[in-house]
mmCIF file of C-alpha atoms in Angstrom:
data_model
loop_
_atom_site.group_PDB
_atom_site.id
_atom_site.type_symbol
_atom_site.label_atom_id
_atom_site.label_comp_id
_atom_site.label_asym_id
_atom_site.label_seq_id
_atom_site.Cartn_x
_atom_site.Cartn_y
_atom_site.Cartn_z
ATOM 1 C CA UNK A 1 -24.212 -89.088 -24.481
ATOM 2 C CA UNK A 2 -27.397 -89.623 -26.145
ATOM 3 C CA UNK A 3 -29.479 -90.068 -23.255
ATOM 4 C CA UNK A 4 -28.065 -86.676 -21.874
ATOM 5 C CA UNK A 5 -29.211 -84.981 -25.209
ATOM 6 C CA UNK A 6 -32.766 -86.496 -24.508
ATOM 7 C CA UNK A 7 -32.753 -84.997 -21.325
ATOM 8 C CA UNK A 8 -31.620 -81.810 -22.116
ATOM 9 C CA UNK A 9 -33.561 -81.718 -24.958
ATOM 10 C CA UNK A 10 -36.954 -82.705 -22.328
ATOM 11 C CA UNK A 11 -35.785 -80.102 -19.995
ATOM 12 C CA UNK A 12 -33.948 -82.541 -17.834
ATOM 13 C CA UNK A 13 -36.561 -84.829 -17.051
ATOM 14 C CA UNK A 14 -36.376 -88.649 -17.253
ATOM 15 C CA UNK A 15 -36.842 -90.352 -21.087
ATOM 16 C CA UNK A 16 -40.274 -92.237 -21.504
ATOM 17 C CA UNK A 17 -40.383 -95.928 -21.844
ATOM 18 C CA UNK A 18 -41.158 -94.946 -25.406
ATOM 19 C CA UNK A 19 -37.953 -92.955 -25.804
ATOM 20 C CA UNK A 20 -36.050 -95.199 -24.137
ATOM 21 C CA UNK A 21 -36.899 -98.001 -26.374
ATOM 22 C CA UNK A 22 -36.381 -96.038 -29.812
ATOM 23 C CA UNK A 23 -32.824 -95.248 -28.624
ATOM 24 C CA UNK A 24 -32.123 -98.717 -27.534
ATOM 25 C CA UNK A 25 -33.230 -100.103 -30.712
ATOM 26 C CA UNK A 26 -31.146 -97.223 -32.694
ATOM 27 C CA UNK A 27 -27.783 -98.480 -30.747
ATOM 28 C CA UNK A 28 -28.963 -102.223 -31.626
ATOM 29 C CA UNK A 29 -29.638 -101.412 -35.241
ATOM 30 C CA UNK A 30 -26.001 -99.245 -35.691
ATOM 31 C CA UNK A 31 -24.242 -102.337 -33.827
ATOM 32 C CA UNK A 32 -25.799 -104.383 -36.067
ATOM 33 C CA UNK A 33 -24.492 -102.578 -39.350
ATOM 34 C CA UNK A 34 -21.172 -102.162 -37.990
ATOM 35 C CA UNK A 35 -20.776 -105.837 -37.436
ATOM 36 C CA UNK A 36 -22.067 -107.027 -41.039
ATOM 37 C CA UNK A 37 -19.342 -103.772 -42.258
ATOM 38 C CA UNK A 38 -16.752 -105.846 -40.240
ATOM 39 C CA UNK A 39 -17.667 -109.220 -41.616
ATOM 40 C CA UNK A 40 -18.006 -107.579 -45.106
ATOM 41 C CA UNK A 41 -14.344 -106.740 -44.708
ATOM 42 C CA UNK A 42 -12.768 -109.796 -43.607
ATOM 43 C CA UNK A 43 -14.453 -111.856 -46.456
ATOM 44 C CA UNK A 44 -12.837 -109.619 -48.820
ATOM 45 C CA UNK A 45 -9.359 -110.459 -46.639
ATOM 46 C CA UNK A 46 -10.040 -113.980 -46.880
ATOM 47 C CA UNK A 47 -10.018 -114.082 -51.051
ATOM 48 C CA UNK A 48 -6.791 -111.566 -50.783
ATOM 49 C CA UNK A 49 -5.164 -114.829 -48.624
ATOM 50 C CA UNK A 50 -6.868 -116.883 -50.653
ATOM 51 C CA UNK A 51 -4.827 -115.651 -54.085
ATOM 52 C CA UNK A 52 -1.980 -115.146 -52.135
ATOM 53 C CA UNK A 53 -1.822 -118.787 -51.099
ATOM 54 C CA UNK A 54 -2.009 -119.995 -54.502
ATOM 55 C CA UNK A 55 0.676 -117.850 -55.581
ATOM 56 C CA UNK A 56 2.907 -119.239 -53.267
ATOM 57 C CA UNK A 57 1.826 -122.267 -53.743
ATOM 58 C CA UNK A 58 2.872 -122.251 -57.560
ATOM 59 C CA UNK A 59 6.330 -120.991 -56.731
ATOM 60 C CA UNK A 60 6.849 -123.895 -53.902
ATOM 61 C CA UNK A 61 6.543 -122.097 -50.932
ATOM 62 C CA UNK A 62 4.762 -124.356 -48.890
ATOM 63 C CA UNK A 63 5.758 -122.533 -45.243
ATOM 64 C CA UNK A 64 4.659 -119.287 -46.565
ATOM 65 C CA UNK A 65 1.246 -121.100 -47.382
ATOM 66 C CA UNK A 66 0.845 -122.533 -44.378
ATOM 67 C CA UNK A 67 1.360 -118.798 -42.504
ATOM 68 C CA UNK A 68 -1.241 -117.858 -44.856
ATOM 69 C CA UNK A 69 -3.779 -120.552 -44.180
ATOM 70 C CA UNK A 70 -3.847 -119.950 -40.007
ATOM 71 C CA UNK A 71 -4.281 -116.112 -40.966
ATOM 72 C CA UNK A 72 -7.502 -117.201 -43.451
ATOM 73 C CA UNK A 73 -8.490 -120.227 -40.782
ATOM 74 C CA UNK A 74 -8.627 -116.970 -37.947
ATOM 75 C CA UNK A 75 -10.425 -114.923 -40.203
ATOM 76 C CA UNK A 76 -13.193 -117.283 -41.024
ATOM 77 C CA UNK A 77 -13.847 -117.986 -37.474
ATOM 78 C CA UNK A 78 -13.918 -114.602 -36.709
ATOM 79 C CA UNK A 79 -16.647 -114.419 -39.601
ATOM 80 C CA UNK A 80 -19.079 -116.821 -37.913
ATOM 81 C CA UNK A 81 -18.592 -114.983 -34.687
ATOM 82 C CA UNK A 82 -19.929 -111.965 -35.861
ATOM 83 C CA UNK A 83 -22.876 -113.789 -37.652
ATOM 84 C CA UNK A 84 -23.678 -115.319 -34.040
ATOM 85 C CA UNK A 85 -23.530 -111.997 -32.620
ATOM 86 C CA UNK A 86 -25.478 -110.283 -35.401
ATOM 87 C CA UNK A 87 -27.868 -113.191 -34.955
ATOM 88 C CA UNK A 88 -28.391 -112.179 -30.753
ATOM 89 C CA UNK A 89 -28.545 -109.021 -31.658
ATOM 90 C CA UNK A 90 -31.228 -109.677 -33.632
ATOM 91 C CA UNK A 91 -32.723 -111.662 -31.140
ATOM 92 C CA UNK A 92 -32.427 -108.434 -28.961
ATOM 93 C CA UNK A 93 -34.120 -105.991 -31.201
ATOM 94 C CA UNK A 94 -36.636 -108.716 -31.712
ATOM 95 C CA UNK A 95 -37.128 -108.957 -27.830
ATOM 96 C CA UNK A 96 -37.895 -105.230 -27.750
ATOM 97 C CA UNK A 97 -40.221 -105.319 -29.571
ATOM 98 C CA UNK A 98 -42.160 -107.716 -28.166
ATOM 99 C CA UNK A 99 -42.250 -105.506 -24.728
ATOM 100 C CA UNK A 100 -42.973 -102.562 -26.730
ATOM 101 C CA UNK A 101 -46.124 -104.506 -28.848
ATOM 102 C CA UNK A 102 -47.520 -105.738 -24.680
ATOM 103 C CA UNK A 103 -46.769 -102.133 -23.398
ATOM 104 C CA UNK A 104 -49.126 -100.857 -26.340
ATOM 105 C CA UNK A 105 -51.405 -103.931 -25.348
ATOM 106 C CA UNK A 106 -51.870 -102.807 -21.717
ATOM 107 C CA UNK A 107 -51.803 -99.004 -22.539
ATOM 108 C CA UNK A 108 -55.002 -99.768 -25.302
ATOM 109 C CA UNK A 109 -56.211 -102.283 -21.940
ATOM 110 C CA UNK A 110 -56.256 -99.591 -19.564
ATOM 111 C CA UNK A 111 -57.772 -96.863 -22.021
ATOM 112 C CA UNK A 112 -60.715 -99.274 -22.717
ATOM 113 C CA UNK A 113 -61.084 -100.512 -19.066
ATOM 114 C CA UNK A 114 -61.235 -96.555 -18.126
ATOM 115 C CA UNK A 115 -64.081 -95.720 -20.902
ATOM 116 C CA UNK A 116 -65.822 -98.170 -19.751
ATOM 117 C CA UNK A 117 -65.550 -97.506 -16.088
ATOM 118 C CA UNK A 118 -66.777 -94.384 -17.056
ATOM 119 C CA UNK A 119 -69.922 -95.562 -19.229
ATOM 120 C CA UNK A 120 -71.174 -97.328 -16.477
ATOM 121 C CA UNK A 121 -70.805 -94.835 -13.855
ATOM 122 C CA UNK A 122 -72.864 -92.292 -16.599
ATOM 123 C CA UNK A 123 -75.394 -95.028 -16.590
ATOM 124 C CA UNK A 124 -78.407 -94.520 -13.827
ATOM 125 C CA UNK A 125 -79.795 -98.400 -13.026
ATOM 126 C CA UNK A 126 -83.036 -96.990 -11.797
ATOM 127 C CA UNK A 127 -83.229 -94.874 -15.017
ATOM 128 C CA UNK A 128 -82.342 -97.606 -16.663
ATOM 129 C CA UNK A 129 -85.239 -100.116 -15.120
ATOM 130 C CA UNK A 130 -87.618 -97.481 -14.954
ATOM 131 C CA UNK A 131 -87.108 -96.912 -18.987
ATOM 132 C CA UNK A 132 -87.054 -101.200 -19.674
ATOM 133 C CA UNK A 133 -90.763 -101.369 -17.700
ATOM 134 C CA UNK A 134 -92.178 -98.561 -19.769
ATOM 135 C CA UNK A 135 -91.240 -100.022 -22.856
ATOM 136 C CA UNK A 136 -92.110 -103.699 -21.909
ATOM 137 C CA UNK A 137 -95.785 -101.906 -20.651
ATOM 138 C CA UNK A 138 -95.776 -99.828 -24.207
ATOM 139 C CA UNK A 139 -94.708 -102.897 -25.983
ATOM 140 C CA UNK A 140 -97.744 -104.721 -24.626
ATOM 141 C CA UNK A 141 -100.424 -102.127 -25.089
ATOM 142 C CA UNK A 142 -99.155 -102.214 -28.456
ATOM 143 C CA UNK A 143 -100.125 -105.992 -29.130
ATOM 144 C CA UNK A 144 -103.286 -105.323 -27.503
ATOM 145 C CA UNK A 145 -103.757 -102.587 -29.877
ATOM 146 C CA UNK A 146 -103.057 -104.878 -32.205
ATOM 147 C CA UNK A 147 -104.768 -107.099 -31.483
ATOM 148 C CA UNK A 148 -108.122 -105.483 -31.235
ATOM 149 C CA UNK A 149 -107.588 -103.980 -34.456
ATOM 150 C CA UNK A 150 -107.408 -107.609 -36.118
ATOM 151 C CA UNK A 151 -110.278 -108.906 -34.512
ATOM 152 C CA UNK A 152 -112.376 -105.567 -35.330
ATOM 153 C CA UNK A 153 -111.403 -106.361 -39.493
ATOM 154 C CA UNK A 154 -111.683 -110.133 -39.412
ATOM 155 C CA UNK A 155 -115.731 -109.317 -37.688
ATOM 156 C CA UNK A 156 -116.026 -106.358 -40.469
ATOM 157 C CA UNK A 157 -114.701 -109.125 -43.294
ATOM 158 C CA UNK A 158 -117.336 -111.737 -41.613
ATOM 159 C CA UNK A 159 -120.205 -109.380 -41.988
ATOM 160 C CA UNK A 160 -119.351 -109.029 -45.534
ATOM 161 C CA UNK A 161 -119.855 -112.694 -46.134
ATOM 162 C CA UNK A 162 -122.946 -112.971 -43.936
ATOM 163 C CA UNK A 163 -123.963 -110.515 -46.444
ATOM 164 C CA UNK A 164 -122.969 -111.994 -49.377
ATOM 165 C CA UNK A 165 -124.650 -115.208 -47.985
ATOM 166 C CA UNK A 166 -127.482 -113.661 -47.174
ATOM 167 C CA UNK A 167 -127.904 -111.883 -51.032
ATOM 168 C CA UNK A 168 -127.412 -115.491 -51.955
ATOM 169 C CA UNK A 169 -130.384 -117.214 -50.079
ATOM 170 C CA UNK A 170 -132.634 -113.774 -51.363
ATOM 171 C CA UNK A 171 -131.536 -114.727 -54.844
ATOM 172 C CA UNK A 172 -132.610 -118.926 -54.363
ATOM 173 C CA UNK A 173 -135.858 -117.873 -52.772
ATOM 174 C CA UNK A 174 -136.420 -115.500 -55.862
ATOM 175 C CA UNK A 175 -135.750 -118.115 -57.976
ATOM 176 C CA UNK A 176 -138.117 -121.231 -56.201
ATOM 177 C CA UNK A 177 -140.760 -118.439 -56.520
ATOM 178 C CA UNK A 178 -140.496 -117.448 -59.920
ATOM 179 C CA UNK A 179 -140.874 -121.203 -60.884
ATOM 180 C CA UNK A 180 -143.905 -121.937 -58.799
ATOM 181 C CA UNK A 181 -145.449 -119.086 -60.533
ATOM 182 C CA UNK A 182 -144.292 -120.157 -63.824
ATOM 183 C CA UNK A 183 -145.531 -123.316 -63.223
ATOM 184 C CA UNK A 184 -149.437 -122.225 -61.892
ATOM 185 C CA UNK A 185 -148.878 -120.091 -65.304
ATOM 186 C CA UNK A 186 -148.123 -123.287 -67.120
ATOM 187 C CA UNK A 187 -151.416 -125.380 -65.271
ATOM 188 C CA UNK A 188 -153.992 -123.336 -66.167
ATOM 189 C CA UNK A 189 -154.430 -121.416 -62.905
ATOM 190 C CA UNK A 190 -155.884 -118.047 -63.611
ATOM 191 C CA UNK A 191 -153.627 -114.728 -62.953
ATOM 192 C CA UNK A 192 -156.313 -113.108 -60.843
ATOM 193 C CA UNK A 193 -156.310 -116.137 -58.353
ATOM 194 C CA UNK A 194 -152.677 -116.036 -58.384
ATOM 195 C CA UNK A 195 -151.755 -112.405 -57.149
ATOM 196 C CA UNK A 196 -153.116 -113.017 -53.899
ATOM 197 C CA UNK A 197 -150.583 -115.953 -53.570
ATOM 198 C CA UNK A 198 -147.924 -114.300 -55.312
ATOM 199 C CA UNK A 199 -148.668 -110.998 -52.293
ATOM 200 C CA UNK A 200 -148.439 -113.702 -49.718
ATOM 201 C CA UNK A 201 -144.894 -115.406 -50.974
ATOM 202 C CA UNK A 202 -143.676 -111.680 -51.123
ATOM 203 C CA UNK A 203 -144.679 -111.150 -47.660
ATOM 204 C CA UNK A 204 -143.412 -114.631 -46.972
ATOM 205 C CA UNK A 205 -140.048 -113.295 -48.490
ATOM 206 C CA UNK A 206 -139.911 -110.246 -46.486
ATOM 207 C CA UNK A 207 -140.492 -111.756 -43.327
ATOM 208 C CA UNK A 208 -137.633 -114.441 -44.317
ATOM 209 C CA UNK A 209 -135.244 -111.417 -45.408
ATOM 210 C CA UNK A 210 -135.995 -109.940 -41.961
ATOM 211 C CA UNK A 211 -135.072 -112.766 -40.193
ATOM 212 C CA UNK A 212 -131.671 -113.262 -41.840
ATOM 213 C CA UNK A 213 -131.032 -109.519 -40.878
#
């Protein structure tokens, strides 16, 4: 009856897997409580019997109580019965879901596989190569670039220090002069006599400077 209701109510076509499974498991589920409202019942039986027997056990009537005991012997082995079939019930449901977790599996499967399908056949190859050998060309003009650019500042920061150095050997021949002329100063050598010299270390100098330039 239920799975004509489904197909009325989807214009008589044919229940999904999906549908089909969420009614199975709603037939499981009600089987299941009706069996654990039957066991319910018959444990309640069984301590009825139960009193019973020692009532009629009190007043000595031992056939009576043995009547009694068969009825609450049947009625705990019907008990375990329905546990075992509550149990493969169980087992069932359990089952179901299983094959409705892999029918999600291969449904999410098939929804990647066709994305990507679809990603690569959006993808040009050519395009693609064409677009990897510009940037590997770009890539290397830019560590030429580079590279240029470091060699240009390291020869800028060595003509610094050339001319550092060079202040530095100005500044020492400054120095060796100023103390010969200190010393002709100090020997008696008249100052007249010694501007000619002093012109000819200063031209000496400027040569010198010259050549370091």
């Amino acid at each position: 009856q239920v799975s004509n209701k489904v197909e009325i109510n989807m214009g008589n076509k044919a229940p999904t897997p999906e549908e089909q499974m969420r009614e199975s498991k709603r037939l499981i589920n009600r089987a299941i409580r009706e069996l654990d409202r039957e066991r319910v019942h018959l444990q309640n039986e069984e301590k009825k019997i139960q009193m019973e027997i020692k009532t009629l056990a009190r007043n000595g009537q031992i056939n009576a109580c043995k009547t009694l005991a068969k009825d609450l012997v049947r009625s705990r082995r019907y008990v375990t019965k329905f546990y075992e079939m509550r149990s493969k019930l169980q087992g069932v449901l359990l089952q179901l879901q299983t094959v409705k977790s892999t029918h999600s599996m291969s449904q999410a499967l098939m929804n990647v596989t066709k994305s990507m399908k679809a990603f690569n056949k959006s993808i040009n190859n050519e395009k693609l190569n064409k677009i990897m050998q510009e940037f590997m060309r770009e890539n290397e003009r830019m560590g030429m670039t580079e590279e240029m650019m470091g060699e240009a500042v390291d020869m800028a920061l060595d003509a610094e220090g050339d001319l550092e150095a060079s202040d530095q050997v100005v500044g020492q021949v400054l120095s060796e002069l100023g103390v010969e002329i200190s010393d002709q100063l100090e020997g008696g050598v008249p100052i007249a006599k010694a501007e000619p010299q002093k012109e000819n270390n200063m031209s000496d100098l400027e040569s010198r400077f010259q050549n370091l330039k």
